[in-house]
Backbone as a printed PyTorch tensor [residue, N CA C, xyz], in Angstrom:
tensor([[[-39.6020,  19.2890,  36.2100],
         [-40.7090,  18.4580,  36.2160],
         [-40.4860,  17.1380,  35.5660]],

        [[-41.2260,  16.9690,  34.5330],
         [-41.2500,  15.6820,  33.8590],
         [-40.0090,  15.5300,  32.9800]],

        [[-39.5560,  14.2510,  32.8010],
         [-38.4240,  13.9690,  31.9060],
         [-38.8830,  14.0940,  30.4710]],

        [[-37.9240,  14.1370,  29.5710],
         [-38.2540,  14.2230,  28.1570],
         [-37.7160,  15.4860,  27.5290]],

        [[-38.0520,  15.6360,  26.2840],
         [-37.5200,  16.7420,  25.4950],
         [-38.6550,  17.6710,  25.0940]],

        [[-38.3560,  18.9330,  25.1060],
         [-39.3440,  19.8990,  24.6250],
         [-39.2560,  19.9580,  23.1050]],

        [[-40.2570,  20.5320,  22.4870],
         [-40.2730,  20.6690,  21.0280],
         [-39.0840,  21.4880,  20.5570]],

        [[-38.7560,  22.5350,  21.2810],
         [-37.6230,  23.3890,  20.8990],
         [-36.3140,  22.6090,  20.9660]],

        [[-36.1750,  21.7800,  22.0030],
         [-34.9570,  20.9710,  22.1180],
         [-34.8630,  19.9500,  20.9810]],

        [[-35.9820,  19.3590,  20.6140],
         [-36.0000,  18.3820,  19.5120],
         [-35.6470,  19.0540,  18.1850]],

        [[-36.1920,  20.2460,  17.9540],
         [-35.8940,  20.9860,  16.7200],
         [-34.4070,  21.3380,  16.6810]],

        [[-33.8670,  21.7980,  17.8120],
         [-32.4490,  22.1610,  17.8700],
         [-31.5720,  20.9380,  17.6320]],

        [[-31.9010,  19.8140,  18.2540],
         [-31.1130,  18.5890,  18.0740],
         [-31.1720,  18.1080,  16.6240]],

        [[-32.3520,  18.1910,  16.0150],
         [-32.5020,  17.7900,  14.6160],
         [-31.6950,  18.7160,  13.7040]],

        [[-31.7130,  19.9930,  13.9860],
         [-30.9570,  20.9580,  13.1760],
         [-29.4650,  20.7050,  13.2790]],

        [[-28.9710,  20.4640,  14.4970],
         [-27.5470,  20.1790,  14.6890],
         [-27.1620,  18.8910,  13.9610]],

        [[-27.9930,  17.8710,  14.0630],
         [-27.7290,  16.6110,  13.3580],
         [-27.6960,  16.8250,  11.8550]],

        [[-28.6140,  17.6090,  11.3360],
         [-28.6450,  17.9130,   9.9030],
         [-27.4070,  18.6560,   9.4440]],

        [[-26.9670,  19.6100,  10.2320],
         [-25.7730,  20.3840,   9.8990],
         [-24.5400,  19.4670,   9.8940]],

        [[-24.4230,  18.6310,  10.9370],
         [-23.2830,  17.7020,  10.9940],
         [-23.2970,  16.7400,   9.8100]],

        [[-24.4670,  16.2810,   9.4290],
         [-24.5840,  15.3810,   8.2860],
         [-24.1700,  16.0900,   6.9980]],

        [[-24.6460,  17.3270,   6.8250],
         [-24.3130,  18.0960,   5.6200],
         [-22.8210,  18.3680,   5.5250]],

        [[-22.1730,  18.5800,   6.6550],
         [-20.7300,  18.8140,   6.6620],
         [-19.9730,  17.5180,   6.3550]],

        [[-20.4560,  16.3940,   6.8510],
         [-19.7150,  15.1370,   6.7030],
         [-19.8530,  14.5020,   5.3190]],

        [[-20.9260,  14.7650,   4.5910],
         [-21.1200,  14.1320,   3.2780],
         [-19.9840,  14.4400,   2.3070]],

        [[-19.5730,  15.7050,   2.1270],
         [-18.4510,  15.9580,   1.2140],
         [-17.1450,  15.3060,   1.6760]],

        [[-16.9260,  15.2650,   2.9760],
         [-15.7130,  14.6540,   3.5080],
         [-15.7180,  13.1510,   3.2150]],

        [[-16.8400,  12.5210,   3.4210],
         [-16.9610,  11.0850,   3.1480],
         [-16.8140,  10.8130,   1.6570]],

        [[-17.4240,  11.6410,   0.8200],
         [-17.3060,  11.4710,  -0.6300],
         [-15.8560,  11.6520,  -1.0840]],

        [[-15.1570,  12.6390,  -0.5240],
         [-13.7580,  12.8700,  -0.8620],
         [-12.9040,  11.6650,  -0.4550]],

        [[-13.1470,  11.1190,   0.7100],
         [-12.3980,   9.9400,   1.1680],
         [-12.6800,   8.7290,   0.2800]],

        [[-13.9240,   8.5750,  -0.1590],
         [-14.2780,   7.4690,  -1.0510],
         [-13.5440,   7.6060,  -2.3800]],

        [[-13.5400,   8.8090,  -2.9320],
         [-12.8470,   9.0440,  -4.2060],
         [-11.3440,   8.7910,  -4.0740]],

        [[-10.7610,   9.2360,  -2.9590],
         [ -9.3230,   9.0080,  -2.7300],
         [ -9.0220,   7.5180,  -2.6480]],

        [[ -9.8780,   6.7660,  -1.9760],
         [ -9.6770,   5.3200,  -1.8650],
         [ -9.8150,   4.6350,  -3.2250]],

        [[-10.7780,   5.0630,  -4.0340],
         [-10.9480,   4.4890,  -5.3770],
         [ -9.7320,   4.7710,  -6.2530]],

        [[ -9.1930,   5.9920,  -6.1700],
         [ -8.0120,   6.3320,  -6.9590],
         [ -6.8100,   5.5210,  -6.4970]],

        [[ -6.6710,   5.3570,  -5.2110],
         [ -5.5780,   4.5460,  -4.6740],
         [ -5.6770,   3.0990,  -5.1530]],

        [[ -6.8940,   2.5510,  -5.1530],
         [ -7.1090,   1.1790,  -5.6090],
         [ -6.7920,   1.0390,  -7.0950]],

        [[ -7.2880,   1.9580,  -7.9160],
         [ -7.0290,   1.9020,  -9.3580],
         [ -5.5390,   2.0370,  -9.6510]],

        [[ -4.8620,   2.9270,  -8.9260],
         [ -3.4250,   3.1080,  -9.1130],
         [ -2.6780,   1.8330,  -8.7490]],

        [[ -3.0530,   1.2160,  -7.6370],
         [ -2.3980,  -0.0360,  -7.2290],
         [ -2.6160,  -1.1280,  -8.2760]],

        [[ -3.8010,  -1.1950,  -8.8700],
         [ -4.0710,  -2.2060,  -9.8910],
         [ -3.2190,  -1.9840, -11.1370]],

        [[ -3.1530,  -0.7480, -11.6180],
         [ -2.3530,  -0.4580, -12.8140],
         [ -0.8730,  -0.6470, -12.5080]],

        [[ -0.4190,  -0.1760, -11.3640],
         [  0.9750,  -0.3570, -10.9660],
         [  1.3050,  -1.8480, -10.9020]],

        [[  0.4140,  -2.6290, -10.3090],
         [  0.6270,  -4.0750, -10.2240],
         [  0.7320,  -4.7140, -11.5950]],

        [[ -0.0760,  -4.2650, -12.5330],
         [ -0.0320,  -4.7830, -13.9020],
         [  1.3170,  -4.4550, -14.5540]],

        [[  1.8090,  -3.2480, -14.3510],
         [  3.1020,  -2.8550, -14.9120],
         [  4.2410,  -3.6780, -14.3030]],

        [[  4.2130,  -3.8650, -12.9910],
         [  5.2460,  -4.6480, -12.3130],
         [  5.1910,  -6.1080, -12.7750]],

        [[  3.9910,  -6.6630, -12.9030],
         [  3.8430,  -8.0540, -13.3680],
         [  4.3730,  -8.2050, -14.7830]],

        [[  4.1180,  -7.2100, -15.6300],
         [  4.6020,  -7.2520, -17.0020],
         [  6.1280,  -7.2600, -17.0330]],

        [[  6.7280,  -6.3830, -16.2550],
         [  8.1920,  -6.3230, -16.2050],
         [  8.7700,  -7.6360, -15.7060]],

        [[  8.2060,  -8.1810, -14.6380],
         [  8.7000,  -9.4520, -14.0930],
         [  8.5310, -10.5910, -15.0980]],

        [[  7.4060, -10.6130, -15.7890],
         [  7.1570, -11.6580, -16.7950],
         [  8.1930, -11.5700, -17.9060]],

        [[  8.5070, -10.3730, -18.3580],
         [  9.5010, -10.1870, -19.4260],
         [ 10.8600, -10.7270, -18.9900]],

        [[ 11.2810, -10.3900, -17.7880],
         [ 12.5900, -10.8280, -17.3020],
         [ 12.5930, -12.3390, -17.0710]],

        [[ 11.5640, -12.8690, -16.4190],
         [ 11.5140, -14.3010, -16.1110],
         [ 11.4010, -15.1800, -17.3510]],

        [[ 10.6530, -14.7410, -18.3340],
         [ 10.4580, -15.5510, -19.5450],
         [ 11.5000, -15.2560, -20.6220]],

        [[ 12.2810, -14.2070, -20.4210],
         [ 13.2880, -13.8490, -21.4060],
         [ 12.6910, -13.3990, -22.7290]],

        [[ 11.5260, -12.7710, -22.6520],
         [ 10.8340, -12.3120, -23.8580],
         [ 10.2290, -10.9390, -23.5920]],

        [[ 10.0990, -10.1330, -24.6320],
         [  9.4540,  -8.8390, -24.4790],
         [  7.9800,  -9.0370, -24.1380]],

        [[  7.4940,  -8.2270, -23.1940],
         [  6.0820,  -8.2530, -22.8000],
         [  5.5860,  -6.8160, -22.7610]],

        [[  4.2940,  -6.6530, -22.9390],
         [  3.7190,  -5.3110, -22.9670],
         [  2.4130,  -5.2590, -22.2020]],

        [[  2.1400,  -4.0790, -21.6360],
         [  0.8160,  -3.7880, -21.1020],
         [  0.0880,  -3.0340, -22.2090]],

        [[ -1.0630,  -3.5620, -22.6020],
         [ -1.8520,  -2.9870, -23.6900],
         [ -3.0980,  -2.3570, -23.0740]],

        [[ -3.2780,  -1.0570, -23.3080],
         [ -4.4220,  -0.3070, -22.7920],
         [ -5.3910,  -0.0600, -23.9480]],

        [[ -6.6360,  -0.4850, -23.8020],
         [ -7.6630,  -0.2420, -24.8130],
         [ -8.9070,   0.3330, -24.1510]],

        [[ -9.5450,   1.2800, -24.8180],
         [-10.8520,   1.7580, -24.3570],
         [-11.8680,   0.6750, -24.6950]],

        [[-12.8320,   0.4800, -23.8200],
         [-13.7640,  -0.6400, -23.9990],
         [-15.0380,  -0.2920, -24.7650]],

        [[-15.1520,   0.9090, -25.3070],
         [-16.3390,   1.2850, -26.0610],
         [-17.4550,   1.8500, -25.2060]],

        [[-17.3140,   1.7450, -23.8900],
         [-18.3150,   2.2890, -22.9690],
         [-17.7070,   3.3560, -22.0710]],

        [[-16.5300,   3.8580, -22.4650],
         [-15.8530,   4.8800, -21.6930],
         [-14.8750,   4.3510, -20.6670]],

        [[-14.8250,   3.0340, -20.5070],
         [-13.9010,   2.4260, -19.5570],
         [-12.6400,   1.9340, -20.2570]],

        [[-11.8710,   1.1620, -19.5280],
         [-10.5960,   0.6660, -20.0380],
         [-10.4650,  -0.8300, -19.8120]],

        [[ -9.7960,  -1.4830, -20.7420],
         [ -9.4190,  -2.8980, -20.6160],
         [ -7.9070,  -2.9420, -20.7740]],

        [[ -7.2160,  -3.5370, -19.8250],
         [ -5.7580,  -3.5760, -19.8320],
         [ -5.3110,  -5.0300, -19.6880]],

        [[ -4.3620,  -5.4350, -20.5460],
         [ -3.8370,  -6.8040, -20.4810],
         [ -2.3210,  -6.7850, -20.6040]],

        [[ -1.6990,  -7.8520, -20.1190],
         [ -0.2840,  -8.0980, -20.3470],
         [ -0.2030,  -9.1490, -21.4400]],

        [[  0.6110,  -8.8800, -22.4650],
         [  0.7940,  -9.8330, -23.5680],
         [  2.2800, -10.0510, -23.7900]],

        [[  2.6290, -11.2850, -24.1510],
         [  4.0120, -11.6590, -24.4340],
         [  4.2370, -11.6570, -25.9410]],

        [[  5.3640, -11.0950, -26.3660],
         [  5.7150, -11.0590, -27.7890],
         [  6.0560, -12.4810, -28.2320]],

        [[  5.1630, -13.0810, -29.0090],
         [  5.3430, -14.4720, -29.4180],
         [  6.1610, -14.6800, -30.6770]],

        [[  6.3820, -13.6280, -31.4640],
         [  7.0840, -13.8180, -32.7330],
         [  8.2380, -12.8460, -32.9490]],

        [[  8.6290, -12.1180, -31.9070],
         [  9.8100, -11.2720, -31.9890],
         [  9.6420,  -9.9440, -32.6980]],

        [[  8.4260,  -9.5730, -33.0590],
         [  8.2290,  -8.2900, -33.7540],
         [  7.5430,  -7.2480, -32.8710]],

        [[  7.5540,  -7.4580, -31.5770],
         [  6.8630,  -6.5600, -30.6500],
         [  5.4180,  -6.9920, -30.4760]],

        [[  4.8170,  -6.5930, -29.3730],
         [  3.4160,  -6.9380, -29.1300],
         [  2.5490,  -6.0650, -30.0170]],

        [[  1.6560,  -6.7040, -30.7350],
         [  0.7340,  -6.0040, -31.6370],
         [ -0.6880,  -6.4930, -31.3700]],

        [[ -1.6350,  -5.5970, -31.4950],
         [ -3.0280,  -5.9790, -31.2700],
         [ -3.4660,  -7.0780, -32.2430]],

        [[ -3.0490,  -6.9850, -33.4920],
         [ -3.4270,  -8.0120, -34.4770],
         [ -2.8450,  -9.3730, -34.0810]],

        [[ -1.6230,  -9.3850, -33.5270],
         [ -1.0300, -10.6530, -33.0710],
         [ -1.7300, -11.1910, -31.8230]],

        [[ -2.2130, -10.2780, -30.9660],
         [ -2.9760, -10.7330, -29.7920],
         [ -4.2670, -11.4020, -30.2550]],

        [[ -4.9780, -10.7490, -31.1880],
         [ -6.2320, -11.3230, -31.7010],
         [ -5.9940, -12.6720, -32.3800]],

        [[ -4.8570, -12.8090, -33.0710],
         [ -4.5420, -14.0600, -33.7840],
         [ -3.9560, -15.1290, -32.8620]],

        [[ -3.6770, -14.7800, -31.6090],
         [ -3.1070, -15.7520, -30.6780],
         [ -1.6010, -15.8780, -30.7780]],

        [[ -0.9610, -15.0670, -31.6090],
         [  0.4990, -15.1050, -31.7690],
         [  1.1790, -14.4980, -30.5440]],

        [[  0.6540, -13.3910, -30.0510],
         [  1.1420, -12.7530, -28.8320],
         [  0.1350, -13.0720, -27.7260]],

        [[  0.4180, -14.1050, -26.9230],
         [ -0.5810, -14.5460, -25.9360],
         [ -0.7340, -13.5680, -24.7670]],

        [[ -1.9650, -13.4580, -24.2860],
         [ -2.2550, -12.6810, -23.0820],
         [ -1.8050, -13.5090, -21.8910]],

        [[ -1.0760, -12.8670, -20.9880],
         [ -0.5380, -13.5360, -19.8090],
         [ -1.3370, -13.0630, -18.6000]],

        [[ -2.0540, -13.9450, -17.9600],
         [ -2.8340, -13.5740, -16.7820],
         [ -4.1820, -12.9690, -17.1390]],

        [[ -4.8240, -12.4100, -16.1290],
         [ -6.1690, -11.8560, -16.2900],
         [ -6.1200, -10.4180, -16.7550]],

        [[ -7.1880, -10.0250, -17.4460],
         [ -7.2930,  -8.6280, -17.8620],
         [ -7.7810,  -7.7760, -16.6980]],

        [[ -7.4350,  -6.5160, -16.7490],
         [ -7.9040,  -5.5400, -15.7700],
         [ -8.9340,  -4.6670, -16.4610]],

        [[-10.1340,  -4.6110, -15.9100],
         [-11.1880,  -3.7500, -16.4600],
         [-11.4570,  -2.6250, -15.4740]],

        [[-11.5020,  -1.4210, -16.0220],
         [-11.7980,  -0.2330, -15.2150],
         [-13.0230,   0.4230, -15.8300]],

        [[-14.1120,   0.4500, -15.0810],
         [-15.3860,   0.9640, -15.5900],
         [-15.3470,   2.4730, -15.7830]],

        [[-16.1290,   2.9360, -16.7420],
         [-16.2700,   4.3780, -16.9930],
         [-16.8220,   5.0500, -15.7440]],

        [[-16.3220,   6.2220, -15.4380],
         [-16.8120,   6.9800, -14.2960],
         [-16.1330,   6.6410, -12.9910]],

        [[-15.4940,   5.4710, -12.9130],
         [-14.7660,   5.1440, -11.6930],
         [-13.3480,   5.6890, -11.8210]],

        [[-12.6430,   5.7410, -10.7140],
         [-11.2680,   6.2210, -10.7540],
         [-10.4640,   5.3250, -11.6890]],

        [[ -9.6340,   5.9560, -12.5100],
         [ -8.8250,   5.2070, -13.4620],
         [ -8.1350,   6.1470, -14.4210]],

        [[ -7.6760,   5.6330, -15.5630],
         [ -6.9700,   6.4920, -16.5190],
         [ -7.7880,   7.7210, -16.9030]],

        [[ -7.1570,   8.8780, -16.8750],
         [ -7.8250,  10.1180, -17.2470],
         [ -7.0050,  11.3220, -16.8280]],

        [[ -7.3590,  12.4670, -17.3850],
         [ -6.7250,  13.7420, -17.0600],
         [ -7.8430,  14.7270, -16.7410]],

        [[ -7.7180,  15.4440, -15.6280],
         [ -8.8000,  16.3060, -15.1550],
         [ -9.1320,  17.4510, -16.0970]],

        [[ -8.1590,  18.2660, -16.4460],
         [ -8.4600,  19.4570, -17.2350],
         [ -7.1830,  20.0220, -17.8160]],

        [[ -7.3000,  21.1520, -18.4690],
         [ -6.1280,  21.7970, -19.0520],
         [ -5.3500,  22.6310, -18.0360]],

        [[ -5.6960,  22.5530, -16.7720],
         [ -5.0060,  23.3090, -15.7290],
         [ -3.9870,  22.4610, -14.9780]],

        [[ -3.7050,  21.2580, -15.4530],
         [ -2.8090,  20.3370, -14.7640],
         [ -1.3600,  20.6810, -15.1030]],

        [[ -0.5020,  20.8480, -14.0860],
         [  0.9020,  21.1200, -14.3880],
         [  1.5810,  19.8820, -14.9760]],

        [[  2.5830,  20.1140, -15.7910],
         [  3.3720,  19.0160, -16.3600],
         [  4.2150,  18.4180, -15.2290]],

        [[  4.2060,  17.0940, -15.0520],
         [  5.0050,  16.4910, -13.9760],
         [  6.5040,  16.7720, -14.0950]],

        [[  6.9760,  17.0700, -15.2910],
         [  8.4040,  17.3730, -15.4650],
         [  8.7280,  18.7880, -15.0090]],

        [[  7.7230,  19.5760, -14.6630],
         [  7.9330,  20.9090, -14.1470],
         [  7.9910,  22.0020, -15.1950]],

        [[  7.6060,  21.6860, -16.4250],
         [  7.7020,  22.6760, -17.5050],
         [  6.3230,  23.1700, -17.9350]],

        [[  5.7340,  24.0330, -17.1290],
         [  4.4480,  24.6140, -17.4890],
         [  3.2840,  23.6710, -17.2580]],

        [[  2.2900,  23.7900, -18.1480],
         [  1.0960,  22.9460, -18.0370],
         [  1.2400,  21.6990, -18.8850]],

        [[  0.5220,  20.6580, -18.4930],
         [  0.5270,  19.4120, -19.2480],
         [ -0.0210,  19.6780, -20.6410]],

        [[  0.7020,  19.2650, -21.6490],
         [  0.2900,  19.5070, -23.0250],
         [ -0.1350,  18.2230, -23.7100]],

        [[ -0.2070,  18.2980, -25.0090],
         [ -0.5990,  17.1340, -25.7950],
         [ -2.0930,  16.9100, -25.7600]],

        [[ -2.5040,  15.7420, -26.1640],
         [ -3.9130,  15.3680, -26.2220],
         [ -4.4020,  15.0340, -24.8110]],

        [[ -5.1810,  15.9190, -24.2160],
         [ -5.6310,  15.7220, -22.8420],
         [ -6.6780,  14.6190, -22.7060]],

        [[ -7.1660,  14.0870, -23.8100],
         [ -8.0790,  12.9440, -23.7260],
         [ -7.3070,  11.6280, -23.7830]],

        [[ -5.9730,  11.7080, -23.8530],
         [ -5.1230,  10.5100, -23.9040],
         [ -4.2870,  10.4080, -22.6360]],

        [[ -4.7640,   9.6600, -21.6280],
         [ -4.0250,   9.5710, -20.3720],
         [ -2.8710,   8.5640, -20.4000]],

        [[ -2.7860,   7.7640, -21.4500],
         [ -1.6980,   6.7930, -21.5740],
         [ -0.6820,   7.3950, -22.5320]],

        [[  0.3840,   7.9450, -22.0170],
         [  1.3820,   8.6290, -22.8350],
         [  2.5030,   7.6450, -23.1600]],

        [[  2.2380,   6.7900, -24.1400],
         [  3.2050,   5.7640, -24.5500],
         [  3.2160,   5.6390, -26.0590]],

        [[  3.0580,   6.7350, -26.7490],
         [  2.9580,   6.6910, -28.1990],
         [  1.5200,   6.4760, -28.6160]],

        [[  1.3060,   6.4240, -29.9060],
         [ -0.0540,   6.3400, -30.4420],
         [ -0.7600,   5.0360, -30.1040]],

        [[ -0.0060,   3.9760, -29.8400],
         [ -0.6230,   2.6710, -29.6320],
         [ -1.0750,   2.3590, -28.2270]],

        [[ -0.7390,   3.2200, -27.2440],
         [ -1.0840,   2.9520, -25.8490],
         [ -0.6060,   1.5740, -25.3940]],

        [[  0.6170,   1.2350, -25.7960],
         [  1.2470,  -0.0260, -25.4110],
         [  2.5690,   0.3080, -24.7200]],

        [[  2.7360,  -0.1890, -23.4970],
         [  3.9740,   0.0130, -22.7460],
         [  4.7120,  -1.3130, -22.7320]],

        [[  5.8980,  -1.3250, -23.3410],
         [  6.6600,  -2.5700, -23.4910],
         [  7.8170,  -2.6430, -22.5030]],

        [[  8.0720,  -3.8490, -22.0240],
         [  9.1970,  -4.1520, -21.1440],
         [ 10.0290,  -5.2350, -21.8120]],

        [[ 11.3490,  -5.0700, -21.7810],
         [ 12.2190,  -6.0480, -22.4260],
         [ 12.7440,  -7.0430, -21.4030]],

        [[ 13.2890,  -8.1430, -21.9140],
         [ 13.9020,  -9.1560, -21.0630],
         [ 15.1480,  -8.6020, -20.3700]],

        [[ 15.7320,  -7.5490, -20.9190],
         [ 16.9300,  -6.9170, -20.3410],
         [ 16.5800,  -5.9270, -19.2280]],

        [[ 15.3130,  -5.6930, -18.9780],
         [ 14.9080,  -4.7910, -17.9010],
         [ 14.7350,  -3.3520, -18.3140]],

        [[ 14.5540,  -3.0950, -19.6050],
         [ 14.2700,  -1.7410, -20.0720],
         [ 12.7880,  -1.6410, -20.4240]],

        [[ 12.3360,  -0.4440, -20.7330],
         [ 10.9080,  -0.2560, -21.0140],
         [ 10.6920,   0.9090, -21.9630]],

        [[  9.4740,   0.9970, -22.4750],
         [  9.0410,   2.1740, -23.2270],
         [  8.9300,   3.3310, -22.2420]],

        [[  9.6630,   4.4370, -22.4490],
         [  9.4560,   5.5830, -21.5630],
         [  8.0110,   6.0620, -21.7110]],

        [[  7.2890,   6.1340, -20.6130],
         [  5.8690,   6.4610, -20.7160],
         [  5.3250,   6.9820, -19.3930]],

        [[  4.1020,   7.4880, -19.4660],
         [  3.3870,   7.9710, -18.2850],
         [  1.9410,   7.5100, -18.3730]],

        [[  1.4050,   7.0700, -17.2440],
         [ -0.0040,   6.6920, -17.1500],
         [ -0.6440,   7.6340, -16.1260]],

        [[ -1.5680,   8.4770, -16.6050],
         [ -2.2610,   9.4220, -15.7350],
         [ -3.5690,   8.7940, -15.2710]],

        [[ -3.8150,   8.8590, -13.9610],
         [ -5.0490,   8.3470, -13.3740],
         [ -5.7130,   9.4730, -12.5930]],

        [[ -7.0430,   9.4380, -12.5170],
         [ -7.7710,  10.5010, -11.8220],
         [ -8.9840,   9.9530, -11.0870]],

        [[ -9.4260,  10.7170, -10.0960],
         [-10.6790,  10.3910,  -9.3990],
         [-11.8620,  11.1280, -10.0230]],

        [[-11.6070,  11.8530, -11.1200],
         [-12.6160,  12.6280, -11.8640],
         [-13.2140,  13.7550, -11.0320]],

        [[-12.4840,  14.1810, -10.0080],
         [-12.9580,  15.2730,  -9.1690],
         [-11.8470,  16.2900,  -8.9290]],

        [[-10.8140,  15.8850,  -8.1570],
         [ -9.7720,  16.8400,  -7.8160],
         [ -8.3850,  16.2570,  -7.6620]],

        [[ -8.2390,  14.9520,  -7.8260],
         [ -6.9400,  14.3090,  -7.6430],
         [ -6.4710,  13.6150,  -8.9130]],

        [[ -5.1420,  13.5730,  -9.0580],
         [ -4.5340,  12.7870, -10.1240],
         [ -3.2710,  12.1200,  -9.5980]],

        [[ -2.9440,  11.0000, -10.1970],
         [ -1.6860,  10.3080,  -9.9470],
         [ -1.0990,   9.9890, -11.3060]],

        [[  0.2050,  10.1050, -11.4370],
         [  0.8700,   9.6770, -12.6640],
         [  1.9050,   8.6180, -12.2920]],

        [[  1.8870,   7.5340, -13.0600],
         [  2.9160,   6.5070, -12.9660],
         [  3.8510,   6.7440, -14.1420]],

        [[  5.0950,   7.1070, -13.8560],
         [  6.0770,   7.4040, -14.9030],
         [  7.0440,   6.2340, -15.0000]],

        [[  7.1620,   5.6710, -16.1820],
         [  8.0450,   4.5410, -16.4250],
         [  9.2780,   5.0670, -17.1410]],

        [[ 10.4410,   4.8270, -16.5610],
         [ 11.6990,   5.2950, -17.1330],
         [ 12.2800,   4.2060, -18.0350]],

        [[ 12.6210,   4.5760, -19.2610],
         [ 13.0350,   3.6230, -20.2820],
         [ 14.2460,   2.7830, -19.9480]],

        [[ 15.3470,   3.3960, -19.5410],
         [ 16.5940,   2.6620, -19.3410],
         [ 16.5890,   1.6950, -18.1850]],

        [[ 15.7320,   1.9520, -17.1880],
         [ 15.7120,   1.1050, -15.9880],
         [ 14.3630,   0.4120, -15.7730]],

        [[ 13.3490,   0.8360, -16.4780],
         [ 11.9730,   0.3600, -16.2940],
         [ 11.4500,   0.6650, -14.8890]],

        [[ 12.1060,   1.5880, -14.2110],
         [ 11.6610,   1.9980, -12.8850],
         [ 10.3410,   2.7440, -13.0120]],

        [[  9.4530,   2.5280, -12.0420],
         [  8.1430,   3.1840, -12.0410],
         [  8.1100,   4.1700, -10.8740]],

        [[  7.8480,   5.4240, -11.1840],
         [  7.7920,   6.4880, -10.1800],
         [  6.3540,   6.9910, -10.0840]],

        [[  5.8800,   7.1880,  -8.8730],
         [  4.5060,   7.6520,  -8.6410],
         [  4.5280,   9.0810,  -8.1280]],

        [[  3.7810,   9.9480,  -8.8140],
         [  3.6320,  11.3410,  -8.4040],
         [  2.1480,  11.6380,  -8.2120]],

        [[  1.8360,  12.5250,  -7.2630],
         [  0.4470,  12.8870,  -6.9610],
         [  0.2250,  14.3800,  -7.1720]],

        [[ -1.0010,  14.7320,  -7.5190],
         [ -1.3770,  16.1330,  -7.6930],
         [ -2.8350,  16.3060,  -7.2840]],

        [[ -3.1260,  17.4330,  -6.6600],
         [ -4.4980,  17.8220,  -6.3040],
         [ -4.7960,  19.1620,  -6.9340]],

        [[ -6.0400,  19.3210,  -7.3580],
         [ -6.4710,  20.6020,  -7.9220],
         [ -6.0750,  21.7310,  -6.9580]],

        [[ -5.4630,  22.7700,  -7.5120],
         [ -5.0070,  23.8990,  -6.7110],
         [ -3.5230,  23.8610,  -6.4100]],

        [[ -2.8810,  22.6870,  -6.5460],
         [ -1.4380,  22.6040,  -6.3380],
         [ -0.7050,  23.0970,  -7.5840]],

        [[  0.4580,  23.6700,  -7.3900],
         [  1.2620,  24.1600,  -8.5070],
         [  2.1610,  23.0850,  -9.0880]],

        [[  2.5160,  22.0910,  -8.2570],
         [  3.4390,  21.0470,  -8.6960],
         [  2.9760,  19.6700,  -8.2250]],

        [[  3.5420,  18.6520,  -8.8200],
         [  3.3090,  17.2650,  -8.4260],
         [  4.2190,  16.9420,  -7.2510]],

        [[  3.7710,  16.0230,  -6.3950],
         [  4.5810,  15.6020,  -5.2480],
         [  4.8260,  14.0990,  -5.3280]],

        [[  5.9100,  13.6710,  -4.7310],
         [  6.2740,  12.2500,  -4.7050],
         [  5.2500,  11.4950,  -3.8830]],

        [[  4.8270,  10.3250,  -4.3680],
         [  3.9750,   9.4560,  -3.5770],
         [  2.5720,   9.3800,  -3.9410]]])
């Protein structure tokens, strides 16, 4: 007879649309979190690479300084050692160790430095990640990663997370200042390259 939809057909179409929407929301949220983690990792990696290049080009030690911003986020800067005693926060405040370039700010709750839980395997393959799990910058007590003019660095690791199920670690090797990226997802037994 007449064109159009019956009430039963409309209810069925609405139900199918609702189900498809409910299924797609977690997938979209997961993709958003993955993209945020990728962006944060690229920003921190870029800061480390810029610091290393600045040290070599200027012939002076330079450091990436990681500080919590008081609101749960992070402020990261590259500073050049202006007086030969290493980069120090007091020298940065006094202008002795100048900040080179712009600071990187990572807001609390967004993807950035962090460790998911005590169930994370150690990237070196020796059991679970130990130490202070609230400290994602593993570069000594000062959270300062230094690069020398000779191309060496503070051996360190920077753990980043999406605060849900993914983590990335940037591992800096001391003798070469090479930066290696490893990835991990909740449920995996080991970290993977990339």
